[in-house]
Amino acid sequence: MTVPTLKLNDTTTIPQLGFGVFQIPAEDTKQAVLEALEAGYRHIDTAQMYGNEGGVGEAIAESGLAREDLFVTTKLNNNNHRPEDAKRSLRESLEQLGLERVDLFLIHWPMPGVYDGDFVSTWRALLELREAGLTTSVGVSNFQPHHLDRIVSETGEAPAVNQIEVHPYFTNDEAREATRRHGAEVESWSPIAQGAVLDDPVLVGIAGAVGRTPAQVVLRWHLQRGDIIFPKSVTPGRIQQNFAIFDFELSEEQMTSVSDLDKGEAGRRGPNPDEMNILPD
Ligand code: NDP
């Protein structure tokens, strides 16, 4: 099964399907990532905040896969926004991951109510890290349209991706459109809403019609919309199931029925990025 790749605005390529490790305990991460690599995933999405970069690194080392065959993303923790902290912390992440560079480094949250609202100098620090060769691409996460407009107008550099909450109950259209307007790719986090959408009768109905599970239907919907996804699971059968989404298609009508499940702001599972200002302890 070949995973399609998308070309980023800095000309590197990214596999459209990856494996997310949010909320996988550090001690279980190596095993889960090894299962994913065994199933065929070659793109791993972690973060300093998840506390499991070490387990990702162990799995990569043990897998014996060539570095150039893997795409690894990590994200800057919310307490590391000062430029010198951003630079120090990426070096620490690389040590944990056992890598000389990551493929993609993201500002995890804009944190507009902290650091005097200055996420632009943080963005400049990421650009410098890219220049220094410690990450191939740089991007952001949880940026609202006005946050994107600001970094682009102040630095002239658009992110390669914006990783935002997107699933059938929260289609986040404005942030998706703004991301694309800036030439960046959309990465959809919590693609199956952490399981919350899977009992929806519309999805169960489509799943029956196409002979797939509701999770596969939702993941396929994301792919057909052109978004990048990395569902998380610690369950081997689900890890495999979530990878088996390239041999069927949803019709235009089925795509529309899934998109119509959007509940707007009420459908969010995570915080609103305009209001997310909590620093870790
Ligand atoms: P997901 O939408 O990927 O859902 C994960 C949950 O769904 C787990 O409880 C898992 O259970 C269950 N699940 C997975 N596959 C199936 C399946 N086929 N059938 C039934 N249940 C299933 O949630 P995440 O929040 O983990 O999002 C994915 C990734 O997005 C994260 O891991 C992270 O990389 C990224 N993310 C980024 C954020 C950001 O702020 N940038 C915020 C949140 C996520 P089990 O593991 O028990 O099998």
Short mmCIF file of C-alpha atoms and ligand atoms in Angstrom, two decimals:
data_model
loop_
_atom_site.label_atom_id
_atom_site.label_comp_id
_atom_site.label_asym_id
_atom_site.label_seq_id
_atom_site.Cartn_x
_atom_site.Cartn_y
_atom_site.Cartn_z
CA MET A 1 0.00 0.00 0.00
CA THR A 2 1.58 3.29 -1.06
CA VAL A 3 0.71 6.40 0.91
CA PRO A 4 0.34 9.48 -1.31
CA THR A 5 2.71 12.34 -0.62
CA LEU A 6 1.97 16.05 -0.78
CA LYS A 7 4.46 18.70 -1.83
CA LEU A 8 5.02 21.41 0.76
CA ASN A 9 5.57 25.05 -0.20
CA ASP A 10 9.28 24.64 0.54
CA THR A 11 9.39 21.79 -2.05
CA THR A 12 9.85 18.94 0.43
CA THR A 13 7.27 16.15 0.45
CA ILE A 14 5.19 14.72 3.28
CA PRO A 15 3.24 11.43 3.46
CA GLN A 16 -0.46 12.31 3.69
CA LEU A 17 -1.04 9.64 6.35
CA GLY A 18 1.04 9.31 9.50
CA PHE A 19 0.84 8.03 13.06
CA GLY A 20 0.08 10.35 16.01
CA VAL A 21 1.39 9.62 19.49
CA PHE A 22 -0.50 12.14 21.66
CA GLN A 23 -1.51 10.55 25.00
CA ILE A 24 0.54 7.40 24.46
CA PRO A 25 2.40 6.90 27.74
CA ALA A 26 6.17 7.17 27.38
CA GLU A 27 6.66 3.51 28.33
CA ASP A 28 4.23 2.31 25.63
CA THR A 29 5.38 4.57 22.83
CA LYS A 30 8.23 2.46 21.45
CA GLN A 31 5.92 -0.54 21.00
CA ALA A 32 3.09 1.47 19.40
CA VAL A 33 5.45 3.18 16.96
CA LEU A 34 7.06 -0.16 16.08
CA GLU A 35 3.57 -1.55 15.34
CA ALA A 36 2.87 1.46 13.13
CA LEU A 37 6.17 1.15 11.25
CA GLU A 38 5.50 -2.56 10.78
CA ALA A 39 2.06 -1.73 9.35
CA GLY A 40 3.69 0.61 6.84
CA TYR A 41 3.43 4.09 8.38
CA ARG A 42 6.52 6.22 7.66
CA HIS A 43 5.36 9.54 9.18
CA ILE A 44 5.30 10.06 12.95
CA ASP A 45 3.78 13.08 14.72
CA THR A 46 5.05 13.75 18.24
CA ALA A 47 5.62 16.85 20.40
CA GLN A 48 7.79 18.02 23.27
CA MET A 49 4.57 18.26 25.29
CA TYR A 50 3.74 14.56 24.83
CA GLY A 51 6.80 13.48 26.81
CA ASN A 52 7.36 10.51 24.51
CA GLU A 53 9.96 11.66 21.97
CA GLY A 54 12.37 9.17 23.59
CA GLY A 55 10.06 6.23 22.81
CA VAL A 56 9.67 7.44 19.22
CA GLY A 57 13.47 7.58 18.96
CA GLU A 58 13.88 4.07 20.34
CA ALA A 59 11.38 2.69 17.84
CA ILE A 60 13.09 4.45 14.94
CA ALA A 61 16.46 3.08 15.99
CA GLU A 62 15.13 -0.44 16.49
CA SER A 63 13.19 -0.47 13.21
CA GLY A 64 16.39 -0.29 11.19
CA LEU A 65 14.58 1.86 8.61
CA ALA A 66 16.66 4.33 6.63
CA ARG A 67 16.39 7.90 7.89
CA GLU A 68 15.40 9.19 4.47
CA ASP A 69 12.41 6.84 4.43
CA LEU A 70 10.91 8.45 7.55
CA PHE A 71 9.13 11.75 8.13
CA VAL A 72 9.29 12.91 11.77
CA THR A 73 7.49 15.93 13.19
CA THR A 74 7.86 17.41 16.65
CA LYS A 75 6.41 20.58 18.19
CA LEU A 76 7.68 23.36 20.41
CA ASN A 77 6.26 23.24 23.91
CA ASN A 78 4.27 26.25 25.13
CA ASN A 79 6.90 27.18 27.73
CA ASN A 80 9.70 27.27 25.13
CA HIS A 81 8.56 30.19 22.98
CA ARG A 82 11.46 32.54 23.72
CA PRO A 83 13.88 32.26 20.78
CA GLU A 84 16.76 30.91 22.87
CA ASP A 85 14.44 28.32 24.46
CA ALA A 86 13.10 27.30 21.04
CA LYS A 87 16.65 26.68 19.84
CA ARG A 88 17.77 24.83 22.98
CA SER A 89 14.63 22.70 23.11
CA LEU A 90 14.85 21.53 19.50
CA ARG A 91 18.39 20.32 20.22
CA GLU A 92 16.99 18.43 23.23
CA SER A 93 14.22 16.93 21.09
CA LEU A 94 16.77 15.76 18.54
CA GLU A 95 18.73 14.06 21.28
CA GLN A 96 15.59 12.29 22.52
CA LEU A 97 14.67 11.25 18.99
CA GLY A 98 18.22 10.15 18.17
CA LEU A 99 18.14 12.27 15.00
CA GLU A 100 20.34 14.97 13.52
CA ARG A 101 17.33 16.83 12.17
CA VAL A 102 13.57 16.51 12.17
CA ASP A 103 11.55 16.82 9.00
CA LEU A 104 9.08 19.30 10.46
CA PHE A 105 9.11 21.50 13.56
CA LEU A 106 5.94 23.34 14.59
CA ILE A 107 4.95 26.04 17.06
CA HIS A 108 2.39 23.95 18.98
CA TRP A 109 0.06 26.79 20.06
CA PRO A 110 0.24 30.55 19.36
CA MET A 111 -0.31 31.40 23.06
CA PRO A 112 -1.60 34.90 22.25
CA GLY A 113 -2.02 35.90 25.92
CA VAL A 114 1.55 35.04 26.96
CA TYR A 115 4.98 36.43 25.92
CA ASP A 116 3.28 39.84 25.34
CA GLY A 117 1.43 38.19 22.46
CA ASP A 118 4.70 37.82 20.53
CA PHE A 119 4.73 34.59 18.57
CA VAL A 120 6.51 36.32 15.68
CA SER A 121 9.97 36.18 17.28
CA THR A 122 9.27 32.49 17.99
CA TRP A 123 8.47 32.01 14.31
CA ARG A 124 11.73 33.78 13.38
CA ALA A 125 13.60 31.38 15.68
CA LEU A 126 12.09 28.42 13.82
CA LEU A 127 13.15 29.95 10.51
CA GLU A 128 16.70 30.20 11.88
CA LEU A 129 16.56 26.56 13.00
CA ARG A 130 15.60 25.61 9.46
CA GLU A 131 18.51 27.65 8.10
CA ALA A 132 20.81 25.85 10.56
CA GLY A 133 19.64 22.50 9.19
CA LEU A 134 18.11 21.19 12.41
CA THR A 135 14.71 20.86 10.74
CA THR A 136 13.92 20.53 7.07
CA SER A 137 10.58 22.35 7.22
CA VAL A 138 8.87 24.64 9.69
CA GLY A 139 5.23 25.21 10.41
CA VAL A 140 2.64 26.09 13.00
CA SER A 141 -0.22 24.47 14.82
CA ASN A 142 -3.49 25.86 16.13
CA PHE A 143 -2.99 29.16 14.29
CA GLN A 144 -6.18 31.08 13.58
CA PRO A 145 -6.42 33.06 10.31
CA HIS A 146 -5.27 36.30 11.98
CA HIS A 147 -2.25 34.56 13.55
CA LEU A 148 -1.23 33.27 10.12
CA ASP A 149 -1.73 36.69 8.53
CA ARG A 150 0.51 38.23 11.18
CA ILE A 151 3.53 35.93 10.86
CA VAL A 152 3.38 36.13 7.08
CA SER A 153 3.04 39.92 6.97
CA GLU A 154 5.84 40.45 9.53
CA THR A 155 8.35 37.92 8.18
CA GLY A 156 7.33 37.27 4.56
CA GLU A 157 7.55 33.53 5.31
CA ALA A 158 4.49 31.29 5.29
CA PRO A 159 4.52 28.07 7.31
CA ALA A 160 4.70 24.78 5.41
CA VAL A 161 1.70 23.46 7.36
CA ASN A 162 -0.87 24.54 9.92
CA GLN A 163 -1.89 21.63 12.16
CA ILE A 164 -5.41 22.33 13.42
CA GLU A 165 -8.40 20.51 14.88
CA VAL A 166 -10.53 19.13 12.04
CA HIS A 167 -13.06 16.29 12.05
CA PRO A 168 -16.67 15.83 10.95
CA TYR A 169 -18.06 17.56 14.07
CA PHE A 170 -15.67 20.53 13.69
CA THR A 171 -14.73 21.16 10.08
CA ASN A 172 -12.90 24.41 11.00
CA ASP A 173 -13.49 25.85 7.54
CA GLU A 174 -12.12 29.34 8.14
CA ALA A 175 -8.77 28.16 9.49
CA ARG A 176 -8.49 25.57 6.70
CA GLU A 177 -9.19 28.18 4.04
CA ALA A 178 -6.74 30.68 5.55
CA THR A 179 -4.06 27.99 5.69
CA ARG A 180 -4.51 27.17 2.02
CA ARG A 181 -4.65 30.87 1.09
CA HIS A 182 -1.12 31.16 2.48
CA GLY A 183 0.00 28.18 0.37
CA ALA A 184 0.36 25.91 3.41
CA GLU A 185 -1.00 22.38 3.83
CA VAL A 186 -3.67 21.55 6.40
CA GLU A 187 -2.86 18.89 8.97
CA SER A 188 -6.05 17.74 10.71
CA TRP A 189 -5.57 16.76 14.33
CA SER A 190 -7.91 14.41 16.20
CA PRO A 191 -9.13 13.24 12.78
CA ILE A 192 -11.72 10.88 14.28
CA ALA A 193 -12.47 13.28 17.17
CA GLN A 194 -10.79 10.84 19.57
CA GLY A 195 -13.52 8.35 18.72
CA ALA A 196 -16.45 10.69 19.42
CA VAL A 197 -17.79 10.62 15.85
CA LEU A 198 -17.67 6.87 15.35
CA ASP A 199 -21.22 6.06 16.52
CA ASP A 200 -22.78 8.76 14.38
CA PRO A 201 -25.63 7.18 12.38
CA VAL A 202 -24.61 8.95 9.17
CA LEU A 203 -21.08 7.53 9.43
CA VAL A 204 -22.33 4.11 10.44
CA GLY A 205 -24.64 4.20 7.40
CA ILE A 206 -21.87 5.13 4.97
CA ALA A 207 -19.58 2.54 6.53
CA GLY A 208 -22.20 -0.14 5.87
CA ALA A 209 -22.63 1.05 2.29
CA VAL A 210 -18.91 0.94 1.46
CA GLY A 211 -18.09 -2.11 3.58
CA ARG A 212 -15.63 -0.27 5.85
CA THR A 213 -15.57 0.89 9.48
CA PRO A 214 -16.75 4.37 10.49
CA ALA A 215 -13.13 5.25 11.37
CA GLN A 216 -11.98 4.33 7.87
CA VAL A 217 -14.80 6.39 6.34
CA VAL A 218 -13.79 9.46 8.33
CA LEU A 219 -10.09 9.06 7.56
CA ARG A 220 -10.91 8.62 3.87
CA TRP A 221 -13.02 11.82 3.99
CA HIS A 222 -9.96 13.74 5.23
CA LEU A 223 -7.74 12.29 2.52
CA GLN A 224 -10.21 13.19 -0.23
CA ARG A 225 -10.33 16.76 1.14
CA GLY A 226 -6.55 16.90 0.70
CA ASP A 227 -5.65 17.12 4.38
CA ILE A 228 -2.74 15.39 6.13
CA ILE A 229 -3.77 13.09 9.02
CA PHE A 230 -2.10 10.97 11.70
CA PRO A 231 -4.66 8.97 13.67
CA LYS A 232 -3.47 7.65 17.03
CA SER A 233 -4.04 4.15 18.35
CA VAL A 234 -2.29 1.76 20.69
CA THR A 235 -4.37 -1.14 19.37
CA PRO A 236 -2.57 -3.16 16.66
CA GLY A 237 -5.79 -4.03 14.77
CA ARG A 238 -6.80 -0.36 14.64
CA ILE A 239 -3.30 0.77 13.66
CA GLN A 240 -3.59 -1.55 10.65
CA GLN A 241 -7.21 -0.63 9.93
CA ASN A 242 -6.41 3.09 9.89
CA PHE A 243 -3.72 2.44 7.29
CA ALA A 244 -6.06 0.51 4.96
CA ILE A 245 -7.82 3.51 3.44
CA PHE A 246 -6.35 3.73 -0.05
CA ASP A 247 -8.42 1.13 -1.86
CA PHE A 248 -11.89 2.64 -1.70
CA GLU A 249 -13.50 5.99 -2.41
CA LEU A 250 -16.37 8.04 -1.06
CA SER A 251 -18.81 9.52 -3.55
CA GLU A 252 -19.39 13.26 -3.73
CA GLU A 253 -22.70 12.75 -1.99
CA GLN A 254 -21.09 10.75 0.84
CA MET A 255 -18.37 13.41 1.20
CA THR A 256 -21.05 16.10 1.55
CA SER A 257 -23.03 14.09 4.12
CA VAL A 258 -19.91 13.79 6.28
CA SER A 259 -19.08 17.51 5.96
CA ASP A 260 -22.67 18.38 6.88
CA LEU A 261 -22.14 16.84 10.35
CA ASP A 262 -20.22 20.00 11.35
CA LYS A 263 -21.47 21.49 14.63
CA GLY A 264 -19.33 24.64 14.45
CA GLU A 265 -17.66 25.83 17.69
CA ALA A 266 -19.82 23.38 19.69
CA GLY A 267 -18.01 20.52 17.96
CA ARG A 268 -14.52 21.44 19.19
CA ARG A 269 -12.81 18.93 21.45
CA GLY A 270 -9.76 21.03 22.24
CA PRO A 271 -9.44 24.62 23.39
CA ASN A 272 -10.07 27.60 21.14
CA PRO A 273 -6.56 28.78 20.15
CA ASP A 274 -7.53 32.42 20.80
CA GLU A 275 -8.13 31.49 24.43
CA MET A 276 -5.46 28.85 25.02
CA ASN A 277 -2.80 30.44 27.21
CA ILE A 278 -2.03 27.74 29.78
CA LEU A 279 1.66 27.16 30.40
CA PRO A 280 2.81 23.72 31.55
CA ASP A 281 3.97 23.46 35.20
P1 NDP B 1 -7.67 10.55 17.19
O1 NDP B 1 -8.78 11.32 16.55
O2 NDP B 1 -6.58 10.04 16.36
O3 NDP B 1 -8.34 9.37 18.03
C1 NDP B 1 -7.60 8.52 18.85
C2 NDP B 1 -8.59 7.68 19.68
O4 NDP B 1 -9.42 6.90 18.83
C3 NDP B 1 -7.92 6.72 20.62
O5 NDP B 1 -8.74 6.66 21.78
C4 NDP B 1 -7.95 5.39 19.88
O6 NDP B 1 -8.05 4.31 20.81
C5 NDP B 1 -9.24 5.51 19.09
N1 NDP B 1 -9.15 4.86 17.77
C6 NDP B 1 -8.14 4.96 16.87
N2 NDP B 1 -8.41 4.27 15.76
C7 NDP B 1 -9.62 3.70 15.95
C8 NDP B 1 -10.43 2.87 15.14
N3 NDP B 1 -10.05 2.47 13.95
N4 NDP B 1 -11.64 2.48 15.65
C9 NDP B 1 -12.05 2.88 16.87
N5 NDP B 1 -11.32 3.69 17.67
C10 NDP B 1 -10.11 4.09 17.22
O7 NDP B 1 -7.11 11.48 18.37
P2 NDP B 1 -5.77 12.23 18.74
O8 NDP B 1 -6.19 13.34 19.63
O9 NDP B 1 -4.73 11.33 19.23
O10 NDP B 1 -5.29 12.89 17.37
C11 NDP B 1 -4.36 12.30 16.48
C12 NDP B 1 -3.03 13.00 16.52
O11 NDP B 1 -3.17 14.38 16.23
C13 NDP B 1 -2.36 13.00 17.92
O12 NDP B 1 -1.87 11.73 18.28
C14 NDP B 1 -1.33 14.07 17.71
O13 NDP B 1 -0.26 13.58 16.95
C15 NDP B 1 -2.15 15.10 16.93
N6 NDP B 1 -2.77 16.11 17.82
C16 NDP B 1 -2.28 17.38 17.77
C17 NDP B 1 -2.80 18.38 18.55
C18 NDP B 1 -2.23 19.76 18.45
O14 NDP B 1 -2.57 20.61 19.29
N7 NDP B 1 -1.40 20.04 17.49
C19 NDP B 1 -3.89 18.13 19.51
C20 NDP B 1 -4.36 16.75 19.47
C21 NDP B 1 -3.83 15.81 18.64
P3 NDP B 1 -6.84 3.28 21.15
O15 NDP B 1 -5.55 4.06 21.14
O16 NDP B 1 -7.22 2.79 22.51
O17 NDP B 1 -6.89 2.22 20.11
#
